[in-house]
Coordinates of C-alpha atoms in Angstrom, one line a residue:
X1 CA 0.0 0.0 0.0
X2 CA 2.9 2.1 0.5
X3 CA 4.7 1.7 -2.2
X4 CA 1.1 2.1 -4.4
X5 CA 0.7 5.8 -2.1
X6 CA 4.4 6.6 -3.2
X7 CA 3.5 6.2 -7.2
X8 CA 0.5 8.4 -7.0
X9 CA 2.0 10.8 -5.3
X10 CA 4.7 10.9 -7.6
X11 CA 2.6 10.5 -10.9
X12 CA 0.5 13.5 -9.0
X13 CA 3.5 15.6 -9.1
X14 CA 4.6 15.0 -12.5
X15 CA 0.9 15.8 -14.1
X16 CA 1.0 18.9 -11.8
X17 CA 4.3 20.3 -13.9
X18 CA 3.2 18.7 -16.6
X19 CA 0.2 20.8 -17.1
X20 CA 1.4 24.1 -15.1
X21 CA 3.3 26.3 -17.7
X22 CA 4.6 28.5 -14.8
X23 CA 6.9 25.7 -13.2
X24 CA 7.3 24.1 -16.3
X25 CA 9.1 27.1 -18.4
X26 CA 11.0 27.6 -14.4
X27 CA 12.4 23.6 -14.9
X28 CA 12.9 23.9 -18.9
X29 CA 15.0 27.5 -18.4
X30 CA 17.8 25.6 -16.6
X31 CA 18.5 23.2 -19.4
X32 CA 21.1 23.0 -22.1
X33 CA 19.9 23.4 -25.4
X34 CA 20.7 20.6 -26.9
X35 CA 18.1 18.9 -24.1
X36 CA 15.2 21.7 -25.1
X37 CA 15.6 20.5 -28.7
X38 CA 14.9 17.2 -28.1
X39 CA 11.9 17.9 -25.3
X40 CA 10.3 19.3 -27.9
X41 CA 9.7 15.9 -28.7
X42 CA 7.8 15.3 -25.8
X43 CA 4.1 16.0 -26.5
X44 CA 2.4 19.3 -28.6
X45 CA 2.2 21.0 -25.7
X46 CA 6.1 21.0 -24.6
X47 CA 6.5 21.4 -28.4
X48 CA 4.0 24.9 -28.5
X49 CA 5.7 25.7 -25.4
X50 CA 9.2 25.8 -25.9
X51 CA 9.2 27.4 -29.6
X52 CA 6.8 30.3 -28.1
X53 CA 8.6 33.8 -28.2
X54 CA 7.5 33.7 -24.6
X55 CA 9.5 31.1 -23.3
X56 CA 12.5 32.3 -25.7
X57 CA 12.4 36.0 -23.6
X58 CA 12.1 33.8 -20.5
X59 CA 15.1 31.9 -21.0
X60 CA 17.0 35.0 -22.3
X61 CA 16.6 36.5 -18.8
X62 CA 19.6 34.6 -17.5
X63 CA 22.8 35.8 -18.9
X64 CA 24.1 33.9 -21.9
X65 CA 27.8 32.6 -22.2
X66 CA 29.2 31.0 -24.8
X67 CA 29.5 27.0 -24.7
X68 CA 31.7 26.6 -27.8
X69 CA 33.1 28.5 -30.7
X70 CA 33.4 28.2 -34.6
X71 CA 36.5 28.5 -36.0
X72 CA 36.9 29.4 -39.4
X73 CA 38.9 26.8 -41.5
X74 CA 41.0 27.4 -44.7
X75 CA 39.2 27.3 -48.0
X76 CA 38.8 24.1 -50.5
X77 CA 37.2 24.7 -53.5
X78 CA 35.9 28.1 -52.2
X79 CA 33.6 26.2 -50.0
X80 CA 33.6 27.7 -46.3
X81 CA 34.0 25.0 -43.4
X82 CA 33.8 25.1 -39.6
X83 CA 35.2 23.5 -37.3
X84 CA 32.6 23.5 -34.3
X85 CA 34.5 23.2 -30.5
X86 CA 33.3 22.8 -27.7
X87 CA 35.1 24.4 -24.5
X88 CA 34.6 22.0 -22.3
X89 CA 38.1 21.1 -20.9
X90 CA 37.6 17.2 -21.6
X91 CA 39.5 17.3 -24.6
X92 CA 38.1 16.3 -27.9
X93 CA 40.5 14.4 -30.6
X94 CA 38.5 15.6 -33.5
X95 CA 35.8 18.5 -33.5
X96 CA 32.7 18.9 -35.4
X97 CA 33.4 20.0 -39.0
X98 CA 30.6 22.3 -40.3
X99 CA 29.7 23.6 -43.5
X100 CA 26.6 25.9 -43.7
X101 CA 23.6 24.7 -45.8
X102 CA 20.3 25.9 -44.3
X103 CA 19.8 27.9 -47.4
X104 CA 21.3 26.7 -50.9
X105 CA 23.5 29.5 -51.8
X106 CA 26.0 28.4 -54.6
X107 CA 29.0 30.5 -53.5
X108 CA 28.8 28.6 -49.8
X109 CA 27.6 30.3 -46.8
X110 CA 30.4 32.9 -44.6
X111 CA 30.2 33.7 -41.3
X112 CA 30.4 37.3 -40.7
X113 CA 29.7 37.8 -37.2
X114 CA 28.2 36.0 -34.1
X115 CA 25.8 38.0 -31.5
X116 CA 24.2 36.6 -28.1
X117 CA 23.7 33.3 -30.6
X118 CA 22.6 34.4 -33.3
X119 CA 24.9 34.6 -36.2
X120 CA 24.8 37.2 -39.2
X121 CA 26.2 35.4 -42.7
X122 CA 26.9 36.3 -46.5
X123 CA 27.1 35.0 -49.6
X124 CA 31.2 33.9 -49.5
X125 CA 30.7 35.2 -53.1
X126 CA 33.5 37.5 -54.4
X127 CA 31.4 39.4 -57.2
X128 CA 30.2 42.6 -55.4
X129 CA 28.9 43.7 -52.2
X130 CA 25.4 44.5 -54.5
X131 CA 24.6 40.4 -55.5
X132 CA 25.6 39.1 -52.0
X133 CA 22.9 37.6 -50.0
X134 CA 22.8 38.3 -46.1
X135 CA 21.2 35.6 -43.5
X136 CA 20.4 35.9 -39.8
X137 CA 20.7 32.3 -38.9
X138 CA 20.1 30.9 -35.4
X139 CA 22.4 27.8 -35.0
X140 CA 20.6 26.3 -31.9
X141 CA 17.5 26.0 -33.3
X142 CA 19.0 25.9 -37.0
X143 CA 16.0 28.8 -38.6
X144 CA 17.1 31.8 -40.7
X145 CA 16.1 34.2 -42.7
X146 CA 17.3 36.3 -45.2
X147 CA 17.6 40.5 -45.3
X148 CA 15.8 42.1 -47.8
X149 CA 17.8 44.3 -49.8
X150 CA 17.2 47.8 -49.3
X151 CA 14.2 49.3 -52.0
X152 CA 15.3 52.0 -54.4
X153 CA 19.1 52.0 -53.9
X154 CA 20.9 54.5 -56.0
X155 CA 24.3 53.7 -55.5
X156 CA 26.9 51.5 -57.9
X157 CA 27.8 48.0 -56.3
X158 CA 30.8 47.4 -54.1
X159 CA 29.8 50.6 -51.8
X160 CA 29.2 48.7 -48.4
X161 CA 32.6 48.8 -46.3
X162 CA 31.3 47.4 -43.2
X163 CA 27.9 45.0 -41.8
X164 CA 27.3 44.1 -37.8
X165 CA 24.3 42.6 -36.3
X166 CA 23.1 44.4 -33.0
X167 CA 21.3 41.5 -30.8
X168 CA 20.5 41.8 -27.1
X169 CA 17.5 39.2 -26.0
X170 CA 18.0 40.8 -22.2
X171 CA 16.3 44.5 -23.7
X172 CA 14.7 42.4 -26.5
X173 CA 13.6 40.0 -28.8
X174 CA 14.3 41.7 -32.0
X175 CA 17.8 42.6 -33.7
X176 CA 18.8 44.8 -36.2
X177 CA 21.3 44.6 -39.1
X178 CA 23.7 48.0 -39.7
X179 CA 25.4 48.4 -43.1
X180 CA 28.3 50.9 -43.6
X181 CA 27.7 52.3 -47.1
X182 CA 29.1 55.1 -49.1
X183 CA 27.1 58.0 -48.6
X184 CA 24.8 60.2 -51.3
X185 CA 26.0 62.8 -50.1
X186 CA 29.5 63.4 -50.0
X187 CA 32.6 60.8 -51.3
X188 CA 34.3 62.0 -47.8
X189 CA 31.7 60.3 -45.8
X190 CA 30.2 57.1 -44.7
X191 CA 26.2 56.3 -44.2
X192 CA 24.5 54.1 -41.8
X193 CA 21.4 51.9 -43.2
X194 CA 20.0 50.2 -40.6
X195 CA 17.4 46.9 -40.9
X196 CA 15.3 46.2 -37.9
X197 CA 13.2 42.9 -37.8
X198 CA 10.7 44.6 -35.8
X199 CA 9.3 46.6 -38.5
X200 CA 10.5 44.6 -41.3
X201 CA 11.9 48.2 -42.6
X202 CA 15.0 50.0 -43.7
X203 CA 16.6 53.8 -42.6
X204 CA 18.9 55.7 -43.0
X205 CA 20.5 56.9 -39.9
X206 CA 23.7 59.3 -39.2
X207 CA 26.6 59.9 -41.6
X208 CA 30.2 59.7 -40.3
X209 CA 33.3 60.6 -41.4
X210 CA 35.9 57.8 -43.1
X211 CA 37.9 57.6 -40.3
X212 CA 37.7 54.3 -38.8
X213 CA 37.9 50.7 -40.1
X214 CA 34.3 49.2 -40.1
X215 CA 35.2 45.9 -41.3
X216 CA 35.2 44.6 -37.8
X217 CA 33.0 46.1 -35.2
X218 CA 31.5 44.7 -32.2
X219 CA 28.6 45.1 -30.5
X220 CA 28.0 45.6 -27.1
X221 CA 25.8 46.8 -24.4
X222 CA 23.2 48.9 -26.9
X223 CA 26.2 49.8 -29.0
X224 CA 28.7 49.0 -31.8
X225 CA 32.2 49.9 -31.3
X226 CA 34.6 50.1 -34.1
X227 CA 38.4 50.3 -33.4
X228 CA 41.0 52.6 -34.4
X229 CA 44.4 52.1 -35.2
X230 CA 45.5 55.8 -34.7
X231 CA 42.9 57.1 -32.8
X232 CA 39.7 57.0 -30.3
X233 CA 37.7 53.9 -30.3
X234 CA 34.0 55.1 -31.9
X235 CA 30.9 53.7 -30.2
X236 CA 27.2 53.7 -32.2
X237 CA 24.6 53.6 -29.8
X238 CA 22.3 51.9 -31.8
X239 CA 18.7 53.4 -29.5
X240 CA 19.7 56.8 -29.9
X241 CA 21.7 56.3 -33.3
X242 CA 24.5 58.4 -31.9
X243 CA 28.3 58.5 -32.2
X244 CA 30.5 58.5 -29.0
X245 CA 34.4 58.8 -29.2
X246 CA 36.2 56.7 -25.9
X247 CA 40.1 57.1 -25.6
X248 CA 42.3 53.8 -26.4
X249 CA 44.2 52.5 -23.1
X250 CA 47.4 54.8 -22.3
X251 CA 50.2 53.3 -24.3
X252 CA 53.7 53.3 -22.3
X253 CA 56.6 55.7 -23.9
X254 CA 58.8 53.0 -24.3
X255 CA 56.4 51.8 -27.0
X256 CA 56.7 54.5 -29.2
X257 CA 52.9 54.1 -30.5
X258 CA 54.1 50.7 -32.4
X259 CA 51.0 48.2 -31.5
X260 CA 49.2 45.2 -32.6
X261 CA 45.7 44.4 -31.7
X262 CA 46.1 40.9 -30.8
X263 CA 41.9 40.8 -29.5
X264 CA 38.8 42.8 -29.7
X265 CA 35.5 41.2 -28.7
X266 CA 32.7 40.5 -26.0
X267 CA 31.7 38.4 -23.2
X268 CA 28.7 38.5 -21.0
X269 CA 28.2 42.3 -21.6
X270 CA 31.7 43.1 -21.2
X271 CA 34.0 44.8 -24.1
X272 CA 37.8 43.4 -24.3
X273 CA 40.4 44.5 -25.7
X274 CA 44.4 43.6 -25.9
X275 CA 47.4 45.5 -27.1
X276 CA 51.0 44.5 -27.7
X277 CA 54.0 46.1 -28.4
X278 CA 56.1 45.6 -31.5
X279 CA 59.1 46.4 -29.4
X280 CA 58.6 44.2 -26.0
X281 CA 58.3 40.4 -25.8
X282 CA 54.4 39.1 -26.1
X283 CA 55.2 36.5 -22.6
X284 CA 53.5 39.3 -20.7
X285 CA 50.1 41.8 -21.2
X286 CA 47.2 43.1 -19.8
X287 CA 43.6 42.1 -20.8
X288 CA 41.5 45.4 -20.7
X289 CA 37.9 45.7 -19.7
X290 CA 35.8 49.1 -20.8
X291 CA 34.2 50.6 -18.3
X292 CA 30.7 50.1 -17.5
X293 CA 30.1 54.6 -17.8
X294 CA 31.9 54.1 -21.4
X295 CA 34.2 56.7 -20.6
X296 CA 37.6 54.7 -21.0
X297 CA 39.4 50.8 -20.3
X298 CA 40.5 49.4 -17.3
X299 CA 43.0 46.9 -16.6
X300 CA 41.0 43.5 -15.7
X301 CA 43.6 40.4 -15.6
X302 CA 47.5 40.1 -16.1
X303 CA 48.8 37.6 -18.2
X304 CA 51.8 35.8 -18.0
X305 CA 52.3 33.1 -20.5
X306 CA 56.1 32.0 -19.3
X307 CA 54.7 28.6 -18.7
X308 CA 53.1 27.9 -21.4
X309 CA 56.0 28.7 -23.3
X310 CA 57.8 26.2 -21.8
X311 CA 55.2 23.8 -22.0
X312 CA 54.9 24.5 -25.8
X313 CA 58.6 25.1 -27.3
X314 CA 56.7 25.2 -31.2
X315 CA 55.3 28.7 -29.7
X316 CA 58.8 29.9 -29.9
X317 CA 59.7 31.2 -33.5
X318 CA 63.5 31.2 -34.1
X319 CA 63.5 32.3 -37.6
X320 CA 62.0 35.8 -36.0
X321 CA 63.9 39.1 -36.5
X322 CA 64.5 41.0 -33.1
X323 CA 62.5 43.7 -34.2
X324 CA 59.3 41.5 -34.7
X325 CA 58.8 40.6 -30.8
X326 CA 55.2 40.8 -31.3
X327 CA 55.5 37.8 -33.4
X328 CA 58.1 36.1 -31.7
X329 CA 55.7 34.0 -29.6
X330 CA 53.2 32.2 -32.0
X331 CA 50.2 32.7 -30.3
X332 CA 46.3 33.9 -31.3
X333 CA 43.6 34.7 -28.7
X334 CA 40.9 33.3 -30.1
X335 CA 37.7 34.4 -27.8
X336 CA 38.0 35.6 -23.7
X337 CA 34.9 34.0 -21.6
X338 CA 33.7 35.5 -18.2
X339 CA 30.6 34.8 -16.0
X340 CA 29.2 31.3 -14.9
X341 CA 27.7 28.4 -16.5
X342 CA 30.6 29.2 -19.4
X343 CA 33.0 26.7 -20.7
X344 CA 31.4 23.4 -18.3
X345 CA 34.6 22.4 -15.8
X346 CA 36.9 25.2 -16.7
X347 CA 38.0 27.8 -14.6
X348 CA 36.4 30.9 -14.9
X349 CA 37.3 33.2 -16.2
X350 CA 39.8 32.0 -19.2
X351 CA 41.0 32.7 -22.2
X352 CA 40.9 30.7 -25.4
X353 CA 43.9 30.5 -27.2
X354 CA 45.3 28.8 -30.3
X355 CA 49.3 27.9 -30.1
X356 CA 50.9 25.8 -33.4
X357 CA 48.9 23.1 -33.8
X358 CA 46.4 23.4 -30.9
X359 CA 43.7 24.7 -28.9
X360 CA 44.1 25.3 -25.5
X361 CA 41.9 27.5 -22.7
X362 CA 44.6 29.3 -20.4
X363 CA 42.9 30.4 -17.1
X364 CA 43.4 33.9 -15.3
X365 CA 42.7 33.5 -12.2
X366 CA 45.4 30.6 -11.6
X367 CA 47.3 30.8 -14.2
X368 CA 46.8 27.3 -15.4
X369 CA 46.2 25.9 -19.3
X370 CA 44.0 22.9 -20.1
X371 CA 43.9 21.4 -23.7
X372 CA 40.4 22.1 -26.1
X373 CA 42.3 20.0 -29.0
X374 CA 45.6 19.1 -31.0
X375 CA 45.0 19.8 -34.8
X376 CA 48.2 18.6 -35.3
X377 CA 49.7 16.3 -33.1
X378 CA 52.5 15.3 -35.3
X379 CA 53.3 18.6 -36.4
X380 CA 57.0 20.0 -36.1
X381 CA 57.5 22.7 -37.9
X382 CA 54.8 25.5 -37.2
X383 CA 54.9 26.5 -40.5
X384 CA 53.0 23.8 -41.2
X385 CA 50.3 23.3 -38.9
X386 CA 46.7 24.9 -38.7
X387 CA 46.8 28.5 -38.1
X388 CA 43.4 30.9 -36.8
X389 CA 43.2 34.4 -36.2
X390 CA 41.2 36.0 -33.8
X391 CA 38.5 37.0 -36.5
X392 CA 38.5 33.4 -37.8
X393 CA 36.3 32.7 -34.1
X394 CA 32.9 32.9 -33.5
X395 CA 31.3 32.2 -30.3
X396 CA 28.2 29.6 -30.0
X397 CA 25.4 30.7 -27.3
X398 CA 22.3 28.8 -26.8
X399 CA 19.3 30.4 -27.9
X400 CA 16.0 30.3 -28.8
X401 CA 15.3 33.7 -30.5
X402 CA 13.2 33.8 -33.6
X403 CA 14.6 35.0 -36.5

């Protein structure tokens, strides 16, 4: 009789979250996403449920981190592959190799950028910024959609110098899509055209001087922040649609003004940036954190990659010049990740970086590096193994945001 107590009780309590949306969303918001993906399985219900845009703003309440990254690999054929790894520290001896094909574009499918999970692509044709198709696709729940091109365009092809999606599911559910574009006004300036899936619409917003290299912004907290080589970092507030200079970190004298962006990119809200010097070995830098008032950069962790070096004698490039320090360590910083639930059994925060032939995650509070994967475990000669940059990454967050 116990026992038969015990199982109605039990199958009460299961009906009871079952059929009670409330709790339900409350249990579902603290899975992965792989797991949602396969509850939707479950019954209609959980199906209606989890692909609601209510449940999707629910589960974008809780700060996103990224659980893996795409790194670009090198052409074949013109056809675009990823290779798709995870940061967990249990090591994997061969990642996921993806090539995009949600939509059947002939020229392959190019990452551009990746946003809070969703990821903004192109056309990886080479025959004019004008014929190039643009997608807003959401990896997790593998929908897209493409951008409509802009109606009664005046200008020639190959004028757009610069696209970035702006994505926060924390202020909303909708995105929008900036282009940099020559301006109809003046050959001395740039134009902003901005695409917003809310209203389906696009507008023009301010024009800015050509000042700045637009190729590679980021977005981040409401804005986009390009970076300059000589000069202030500019900040797009994309609300307001309005320009804000912030100064670059103080570089030291010794330096004489000779650096090399070795990463620019975001975390959980936060905007990184690193800077070396052409003139002072790359064993040692700062990480640098902008400040939450936008009014300048901090100093947030100290790295100090002695060990490593040690660890990894291919990092060490003998054929290097003495002027080329910066290069005298081979060494990428692929992506920086902060804030809990990231990277499952690494220590938090770390960095992810790519050394001759591998992938490893180097932690800053102890120091510590864990290997992600060997592309090349019998490589000798680093100029033979894989090589990334630190635009070749593109962080993966779950999501569940329409596109």
């Amino acid at each position: 009789m116990g026992k038969l107590e015990f199982s109605n009780s039990y199958t009460e309590s299961t009906e009871l979250i079952g059929y009670n949306d409330d709790i339900l969303i409350n249990v579902l918001n603290r899975l992965p996403g792989k797991s949602l993906m396969r509850f939707r399985n479950v019954s209609k219900h959980w199906l209606s449920l989890i692909s609601s845009p209510y449940f999707s703003r629910c589960l974008n309440q809780i700060p996103i981190f990224p659980s893996a990254i795409f790194l670009r690999m090198q052409p074949s054929l013109n056809k675009l592959k990823y290779h798709f790894l995870s940061l967990d520290r249990n090591p994997a001896r061969e990642p996921s190799v993806r090539s995009f094909t949600f939509v059947d574009d002939p020229a392959g499918i190019r990452i551009l950028q990746s946003c809070n999970g969703l990821l903004l692509c192109c056309s990886n044709n080479r025959l004019g910024e004008y014929n190039r198709n643009y997608y807003i696709y959401n990896p997790t729940t593998h929908q897209y959609t493409t951008l409509p091109k802009p109606d009664n365009r005046t200008q020639s092809p190959n004028t757009i110098f610069g696209v970035i999606l702006a994505f926060d599911p924390l202020k909303s559910a909708h995105y929008k899509v900036i282009f940099v574009r020559s301006s109809e006004t003046s050959p001395h300036l740039y134009q902003l055209e901005i695409y917003s899936s809310e209203t389906h619409q696009w507008s023009f917003s301010s024009e800015i001087s050509k000042v700045n290299n637009f190729s590679q912004g980021v977005y981040c907290c409401g804005g986009i922040h390009w970076r300059n080589n000589s000069g202030p970092l500019l900040r797009f507030d994309v609300h307001q649609e309005r320009f804000q200079e912030i100064p670059m970190p103080k570089i030291p004298d010794d330096w004489d003004q000779q650096t090399k962006c070795r990463y620019f990119g975001e975390c959980g809200g936060r905007l990184h940036l690193i800077l070396t010097s052409c003139k002072h070995s790359t064993t040692q830098f700062d990480v640098y954190e902008m400040k939450n008032d936008f009014s300048g950069w901090f100093v947030k962790y100290r790295v100090d990659l002695n060990a490593l070096i040690s660890a990894n004698p291919k990092m060490t490039q003998s054929n290097c010049h003495a002027s080329d320090h910066w290069d005298y360590h081979a060494f990428t910083v692929l992506a920086i990740v902060v804030g809990e639930g990231s990277g499952q059994g690494s220590s938090l925060p770390f960095m992810v970086l790519h050394v001759p032939g591998k992938v490893i995650t180097y932690s800053f509070k102890d120091k510590t590096s864990t290997l992600l994967h060997d592309f090349a475990p019998d490589c000798t000669d680093i100029e033979g193994c894989t090589t990334f940059e630190y635009d070749d990454a593109y962080p993966y967050i779950t999501t569940l945001a329409i596109v």
